[in-house]
Amino acid sequence: MDYIAALTPPFLMATAFTALIVTIVKSQGGANKAKEDAAVDAALAQAEARGEQRDA
């Protein structure tokens, strides 16, 4: 029975990790992809503009 106790935590962690990866993959794209991409582009542009102002 010790082998069951030894294998349970890794099995649970592997299951949770697999569920996390599946959730991440399923959440990619979809109807909001363009809106999310635009938000990221705007944030990057704003960060870049701030970086250029500091260098000047």
Coordinates of N, CA and C in Angstrom, one line a residue:
M1 N 0.8 -1.2 0.0 CA 0.0 0.0 0.0 C 0.8 1.3 0.0
D2 N 2.1 1.1 0.4 CA 3.0 2.3 0.4 C 3.1 2.9 -1.0
Y3 N 3.1 2.0 -2.0 CA 3.3 2.5 -3.4 C 2.2 3.3 -3.8
I4 N 1.0 3.1 -3.3 CA -0.2 3.9 -3.7 C 0.0 5.3 -3.1
A5 N 0.4 5.3 -1.8 CA 0.7 6.6 -1.2 C 1.8 7.4 -1.9
A6 N 2.8 6.7 -2.4 CA 3.9 7.3 -3.1 C 3.5 7.9 -4.4
L7 N 2.6 7.2 -5.1 CA 2.2 7.6 -6.5 C 1.1 8.6 -6.5
T8 N 0.3 8.7 -5.5 CA -0.9 9.6 -5.5 C -0.5 11.1 -5.7
P9 N 0.4 11.7 -5.0 CA 0.8 13.1 -5.2 C 1.2 13.4 -6.6
P10 N 2.2 12.6 -7.2 CA 2.6 12.9 -8.6 C 1.4 12.7 -9.6
F11 N 0.5 11.8 -9.3 CA -0.6 11.6 -10.2 C -1.5 12.8 -10.2
L12 N -1.8 13.2 -9.0 CA -2.7 14.4 -8.8 C -2.1 15.6 -9.4
M13 N -0.8 15.8 -9.3 CA -0.1 17.0 -9.8 C -0.1 16.9 -11.4
A14 N 0.1 15.7 -11.9 CA 0.0 15.6 -13.4 C -1.4 15.8 -13.9
T15 N -2.4 15.4 -13.2 CA -3.7 15.6 -13.6 C -4.1 17.1 -13.6
A16 N -3.7 17.8 -12.5 CA -3.9 19.2 -12.4 C -3.2 20.0 -13.5
F17 N -1.9 19.6 -13.8 CA -1.2 20.3 -14.8 C -1.8 20.1 -16.2
T18 N -2.3 18.9 -16.4 CA -2.9 18.6 -17.7 C -4.2 19.4 -17.8
A19 N -5.0 19.5 -16.8 CA -6.2 20.4 -16.8 C -5.8 21.8 -17.0
L20 N -4.7 22.3 -16.4 CA -4.3 23.7 -16.6 C -3.9 23.9 -18.1
I21 N -3.2 23.0 -18.7 CA -2.8 23.2 -20.1 C -4.0 23.1 -21.0
V22 N -4.9 22.2 -20.7 CA -6.2 22.2 -21.6 C -6.9 23.5 -21.5
T23 N -7.0 24.0 -20.3 CA -7.8 25.3 -20.1 C -7.1 26.4 -20.8
I24 N -5.8 26.5 -20.8 CA -5.0 27.5 -21.5 C -5.2 27.4 -23.0
V25 N -5.1 26.2 -23.5 CA -5.3 26.0 -24.9 C -6.7 26.3 -25.4
K26 N -7.7 25.9 -24.6 CA -9.1 26.2 -25.0 C -9.4 27.7 -24.9
S27 N -8.7 28.5 -24.1 CA -9.0 29.9 -23.9 C -8.3 30.7 -25.0
Q28 N -7.4 30.1 -25.8 CA -6.8 30.9 -26.8 C -7.7 31.1 -28.0
G29 N -7.6 32.3 -28.6 CA -8.5 32.5 -29.8 C -9.9 32.8 -29.4
G30 N -10.8 32.5 -30.2 CA -12.2 32.7 -29.9 C -12.6 34.1 -30.4
A31 N -13.8 34.5 -29.9 CA -14.5 35.7 -30.3 C -13.7 36.9 -29.8
N32 N -13.1 36.9 -28.7 CA -12.4 38.0 -28.1 C -10.9 38.1 -28.4
K33 N -10.5 37.3 -29.3 CA -9.0 37.3 -29.7 C -8.6 38.7 -30.2
A34 N -9.3 39.3 -31.1 CA -8.9 40.6 -31.7 C -8.9 41.7 -30.6
K35 N -9.9 41.6 -29.7 CA -10.0 42.6 -28.6 C -8.8 42.4 -27.7
E36 N -8.5 41.2 -27.3 CA -7.3 40.9 -26.4 C -6.0 41.3 -27.1
D37 N -5.9 41.0 -28.4 CA -4.6 41.4 -29.1 C -4.5 42.9 -29.1
A38 N -5.6 43.6 -29.3 CA -5.5 45.1 -29.4 C -5.2 45.6 -28.0
A39 N -5.7 45.0 -27.0 CA -5.3 45.5 -25.6 C -3.9 45.3 -25.3
V40 N -3.3 44.2 -25.7 CA -1.9 43.9 -25.5 C -1.0 44.8 -26.3
D41 N -1.4 45.1 -27.6 CA -0.7 46.0 -28.4 C -0.7 47.4 -27.9
A42 N -1.8 47.8 -27.3 CA -1.9 49.2 -26.8 C -1.0 49.3 -25.5
A43 N -1.0 48.2 -24.7 CA -0.2 48.2 -23.5 C 1.3 48.3 -23.8
L44 N 1.7 47.5 -24.8 CA 3.1 47.5 -25.3 C 3.5 48.8 -25.8
A45 N 2.6 49.4 -26.6 CA 2.9 50.7 -27.2 C 3.0 51.8 -26.1
Q46 N 2.2 51.7 -25.1 CA 2.3 52.7 -24.0 C 3.6 52.5 -23.2
A47 N 3.9 51.2 -23.0 CA 5.2 51.0 -22.3 C 6.4 51.4 -23.1
E48 N 6.3 51.2 -24.4 CA 7.4 51.7 -25.2 C 7.5 53.2 -25.2
A49 N 6.4 53.9 -25.3 CA 6.4 55.3 -25.2 C 7.0 55.8 -23.9
R50 N 6.7 55.2 -22.8 CA 7.2 55.6 -21.5 C 8.7 55.4 -21.5
G51 N 9.2 54.3 -22.1 CA 10.6 54.0 -22.1 C 11.3 55.0 -22.9
E52 N 10.7 55.5 -24.1 CA 11.4 56.5 -24.9 C 11.5 57.8 -24.2
Q53 N 10.4 58.2 -23.4 CA 10.4 59.4 -22.7 C 11.5 59.5 -21.6
R54 N 11.8 58.4 -21.0 CA 12.8 58.3 -19.9 C 14.2 58.4 -20.5
D55 N 14.4 57.9 -21.8 CA 15.7 57.9 -22.4 C 16.0 59.3 -22.9
A56 N 15.0 60.1 -23.2 CA 15.3 61.5 -23.8 C 15.8 62.5 -22.8

